[in-house]
Amino acid sequence: MAPVISKIGIIGAGVSGLAAAKQLAHHNPLVFEASDSIGGVWKHCSYSSTKLQSLRCDYEFSDFPWPDRDSTSFPSYTEILEYLTSYANHFDVLKFVRFNSKVVEIRFVGDREATDLTGKPGDYPTILPGHPVWEVAVQTNHSDTIEWYAFEFLVVCIGKYGDVPKIPEFPRNKGPEIFQGKVLHTIDYCKLQKEETSQLLKGKKVAVIGFKKSAIDLALECAEENQGPEGQPCTMVVRTLHWTVPHYWIWGLPFYMFYSTRSSQFLHEKPNQSFLRTLLCLLLSPMRRGASKFIESYLLWKQPLKKYGLKPDHPFEEDYASCQMCIMPENFFSEADKGKILFKRASNWWFSKEGIEFDDNTKLEADVVVLATGYDGKKKLKAILPEPFRTLLEYPSGIMPLYRGTIHPLVPNMAFVGYLESVSNLHTSELRSIWLARLVDEKFKLPSVEKMIEQTTKEMAVTKKTTRFYKRHCISTFSINHSDEICEEMGWNSWRKKNWISEAFSPYGSQDYI
């Protein structure tokens, strides 16, 4: 059977997929969503306690503000799903979405001779060439039937999180198979109902592997299920520490003053900066380090990080620059004070019959071990992308090179939305979707392949100098500059505020890009 031919296909109906579908709506895109609902990780990788990490006003579409956007509470995942559903309904995006449609394979059917895969000087292929470039195999409703679709342009929005868990490797005969208890990943925990999670945690010795947001939330849920004298403590096994923040105020000052204004980002290095700007960054580096120390002093005063051995060895700025700062739940340390949450620092560990053993010859008995070890987004992409393009995802830096966080210079007629991280991933995805729609509509042209690779290389170099966790591909310390360059390329004014005082000292957000 011949494939169904359309101009644009979008894979995924999470936040980035919805943003892309709305901006490209005039092309009637086909959106393939593997599950039965929109929302992505908010729907499929959330606990009952999961909340947004930022304020509502920092996580909203430019043309669809929250109804209660000035509320200082952090919305729950159910509130976020309601917001995304309202957005999709308001802009009639759901008519493009085909639910329970899993993309299992992608084929390149374009002109191989016209596709430059060497990185030599050359033009990026025409965005909409008038003939199919990609064929997509879709499995519908979990059946054995595969339907094929053909597109001139493909937008991949399956994200870096969810779907494919990252599982640690263990020595022979020291893996989960010898453990007599239950082992699961957070992606499995997310699928459980409230009664099931209660049954899993209550009265059990639980070990949570990790110390990022999902691990912290899970440890707190475990502590709350184990109140009373018969309750068992939850032990967090921590390999790499990261800074946690109780709220967005530092010694009475709003957090945005330190990183989210144009004047504050002036302290940080950015790609394509002049020699004078580089020199100024060097001269102002004590101020930049001072801001990081100032924030650290407050976090150490507000939270008992030293008491529990949870003070990171690296500066706060490195976590912010890699988008790894997380909000600590309000009653987390009160549960630790009651002995309901314990901490074990360990570089290496493995399973035993009774629980976990560590490289310092200590042991931890456990009934349940939950791996909050993250997700393998690159593996998820490789599962559907064909060669030779699959190989191009591997780069010496460990980061997928994306021009404007969207176009891989060596992968023709394909965009990736939702792979670049910032303080607000929703805003980042929306602005790049706006840019992508204007690119598709030929409002501007891409530079040569060589120029795009040069730009991505500069961004990687800046990120690598800023944080040891650079492989996350986060642009938080130069996000305003990144948006400036996108605006200039689209023909917009890059300065979005009403006056120079606001331009210098007020925070930038999605509402500035209406």
PDB file of N, CA, C and O in Angstrom, residues 2 10 28 57 81 99 124 182 200 245 273 279 297 301 322 325 346 359 376 406 438 440 445 477 491:
ATOM      1  N   ALA A   2       0.564   2.204  -0.868  1.00  0.00           N
ATOM      2  CA  ALA A   2       1.355   3.431  -0.960  1.00  0.00           C
ATOM      3  C   ALA A   2       1.172   4.273   0.297  1.00  0.00           C
ATOM      4  O   ALA A   2       0.092   4.308   0.886  1.00  0.00           O
ATOM      5  N   ILE A  10       4.676  15.579  12.597  1.00  0.00           N
ATOM      6  CA  ILE A  10       5.205  15.905  13.923  1.00  0.00           C
ATOM      7  C   ILE A  10       5.092  14.649  14.782  1.00  0.00           C
ATOM      8  O   ILE A  10       4.032  14.019  14.831  1.00  0.00           O
ATOM      9  N   ASN A  28      -1.489  22.152   8.081  1.00  0.00           N
ATOM     10  CA  ASN A  28      -2.244  20.940   8.429  1.00  0.00           C
ATOM     11  C   ASN A  28      -1.326  19.744   8.720  1.00  0.00           C
ATOM     12  O   ASN A  28      -1.387  18.699   8.052  1.00  0.00           O
ATOM     13  N   CYS A  57       3.865  32.100  35.763  1.00  0.00           N
ATOM     14  CA  CYS A  57       4.141  33.136  34.766  1.00  0.00           C
ATOM     15  C   CYS A  57       5.423  32.859  33.981  1.00  0.00           C
ATOM     16  O   CYS A  57       5.641  33.451  32.915  1.00  0.00           O
ATOM     17  N   LEU A  81      -1.529  19.786  33.101  1.00  0.00           N
ATOM     18  CA  LEU A  81      -2.243  19.046  32.054  1.00  0.00           C
ATOM     19  C   LEU A  81      -3.533  19.764  31.662  1.00  0.00           C
ATOM     20  O   LEU A  81      -3.898  19.810  30.479  1.00  0.00           O
ATOM     21  N   PHE A  99      -3.900   9.865  18.115  1.00  0.00           N
ATOM     22  CA  PHE A  99      -3.502   9.217  19.356  1.00  0.00           C
ATOM     23  C   PHE A  99      -3.285   7.717  19.146  1.00  0.00           C
ATOM     24  O   PHE A  99      -3.725   7.138  18.152  1.00  0.00           O
ATOM     25  N   TYR A 124      21.821  24.035   3.148  1.00  0.00           N
ATOM     26  CA  TYR A 124      20.867  23.095   3.725  1.00  0.00           C
ATOM     27  C   TYR A 124      19.757  22.889   2.694  1.00  0.00           C
ATOM     28  O   TYR A 124      19.365  23.822   1.991  1.00  0.00           O
ATOM     29  N   LYS A 182      11.979  -6.036  45.433  1.00  0.00           N
ATOM     30  CA  LYS A 182      11.405  -5.504  44.182  1.00  0.00           C
ATOM     31  C   LYS A 182      12.267  -4.347  43.674  1.00  0.00           C
ATOM     32  O   LYS A 182      12.645  -3.458  44.443  1.00  0.00           O
ATOM     33  N   LEU A 200       3.181  -0.319  47.898  1.00  0.00           N
ATOM     34  CA  LEU A 200       4.589  -0.551  47.582  1.00  0.00           C
ATOM     35  C   LEU A 200       5.515   0.012  48.663  1.00  0.00           C
ATOM     36  O   LEU A 200       6.533  -0.613  49.005  1.00  0.00           O
ATOM     37  N   VAL A 245      16.912  24.413  45.985  1.00  0.00           N
ATOM     38  CA  VAL A 245      16.441  25.761  46.303  1.00  0.00           C
ATOM     39  C   VAL A 245      15.077  25.664  46.971  1.00  0.00           C
ATOM     40  O   VAL A 245      14.178  25.000  46.435  1.00  0.00           O
ATOM     41  N   GLN A 273      30.594  36.598  20.943  1.00  0.00           N
ATOM     42  CA  GLN A 273      30.844  37.882  21.584  1.00  0.00           C
ATOM     43  C   GLN A 273      32.155  38.489  21.090  1.00  0.00           C
ATOM     44  O   GLN A 273      33.071  37.780  20.679  1.00  0.00           O
ATOM     45  N   LEU A 279      36.737  40.427  27.204  1.00  0.00           N
ATOM     46  CA  LEU A 279      37.583  41.058  28.216  1.00  0.00           C
ATOM     47  C   LEU A 279      36.761  41.524  29.402  1.00  0.00           C
ATOM     48  O   LEU A 279      37.164  41.359  30.565  1.00  0.00           O
ATOM     49  N   SER A 297      25.357  30.951  50.076  1.00  0.00           N
ATOM     50  CA  SER A 297      25.298  31.293  51.498  1.00  0.00           C
ATOM     51  C   SER A 297      23.867  31.230  52.018  1.00  0.00           C
ATOM     52  O   SER A 297      23.622  30.776  53.132  1.00  0.00           O
ATOM     53  N   TRP A 301      22.226  28.491  54.687  1.00  0.00           N
ATOM     54  CA  TRP A 301      21.581  29.017  55.892  1.00  0.00           C
ATOM     55  C   TRP A 301      20.139  28.505  56.001  1.00  0.00           C
ATOM     56  O   TRP A 301      19.685  28.146  57.082  1.00  0.00           O
ATOM     57  N   SER A 322      23.511  24.233  33.913  1.00  0.00           N
ATOM     58  CA  SER A 322      23.168  22.946  33.314  1.00  0.00           C
ATOM     59  C   SER A 322      21.709  22.567  33.570  1.00  0.00           C
ATOM     60  O   SER A 322      21.319  21.413  33.366  1.00  0.00           O
ATOM     61  N   MET A 325      19.222  22.849  38.778  1.00  0.00           N
ATOM     62  CA  MET A 325      18.714  23.388  40.028  1.00  0.00           C
ATOM     63  C   MET A 325      17.283  22.904  40.221  1.00  0.00           C
ATOM     64  O   MET A 325      16.476  22.941  39.302  1.00  0.00           O
ATOM     65  N   ALA A 346      27.614   7.486  47.954  1.00  0.00           N
ATOM     66  CA  ALA A 346      28.306   6.321  47.396  1.00  0.00           C
ATOM     67  C   ALA A 346      28.672   6.573  45.937  1.00  0.00           C
ATOM     68  O   ALA A 346      27.858   7.058  45.157  1.00  0.00           O
ATOM     69  N   ASP A 359      30.905   0.399  47.891  1.00  0.00           N
ATOM     70  CA  ASP A 359      32.344   0.214  47.745  1.00  0.00           C
ATOM     71  C   ASP A 359      33.126   0.512  49.027  1.00  0.00           C
ATOM     72  O   ASP A 359      34.344   0.313  49.068  1.00  0.00           O
ATOM     73  N   ASP A 376      17.184   7.858  28.852  1.00  0.00           N
ATOM     74  CA  ASP A 376      18.147   7.848  27.756  1.00  0.00           C
ATOM     75  C   ASP A 376      17.477   8.368  26.493  1.00  0.00           C
ATOM     76  O   ASP A 376      16.988   7.604  25.659  1.00  0.00           O
ATOM     77  N   THR A 406      17.352  23.615  17.145  1.00  0.00           N
ATOM     78  CA  THR A 406      16.251  23.025  16.373  1.00  0.00           C
ATOM     79  C   THR A 406      16.705  22.210  15.160  1.00  0.00           C
ATOM     80  O   THR A 406      16.191  21.119  14.927  1.00  0.00           O
ATOM     81  N   ARG A 438       8.350  30.129  10.680  1.00  0.00           N
ATOM     82  CA  ARG A 438       8.765  31.183   9.750  1.00  0.00           C
ATOM     83  C   ARG A 438       9.812  30.671   8.767  1.00  0.00           C
ATOM     84  O   ARG A 438       9.856  31.103   7.617  1.00  0.00           O
ATOM     85  N   VAL A 440       9.946  27.508   7.665  1.00  0.00           N
ATOM     86  CA  VAL A 440       9.176  26.686   6.722  1.00  0.00           C
ATOM     87  C   VAL A 440       8.447  27.565   5.711  1.00  0.00           C
ATOM     88  O   VAL A 440       8.349  27.223   4.529  1.00  0.00           O
ATOM     89  N   LYS A 445      16.149  32.477   5.358  1.00  0.00           N
ATOM     90  CA  LYS A 445      16.859  31.268   4.943  1.00  0.00           C
ATOM     91  C   LYS A 445      17.938  30.905   5.960  1.00  0.00           C
ATOM     92  O   LYS A 445      18.477  31.781   6.644  1.00  0.00           O
ATOM     93  N   THR A 477      22.394  30.399  31.045  1.00  0.00           N
ATOM     94  CA  THR A 477      23.207  31.592  31.331  1.00  0.00           C
ATOM     95  C   THR A 477      23.316  32.536  30.137  1.00  0.00           C
ATOM     96  O   THR A 477      23.775  33.671  30.300  1.00  0.00           O
ATOM     97  N   GLY A 491      13.735  38.592  11.746  1.00  0.00           N
ATOM     98  CA  GLY A 491      13.404  39.960  11.371  1.00  0.00           C
ATOM     99  C   GLY A 491      12.695  40.730  12.465  1.00  0.00           C
ATOM    100  O   GLY A 491      12.109  41.787  12.212  1.00  0.00           O
TER     101      GLY A 491
END
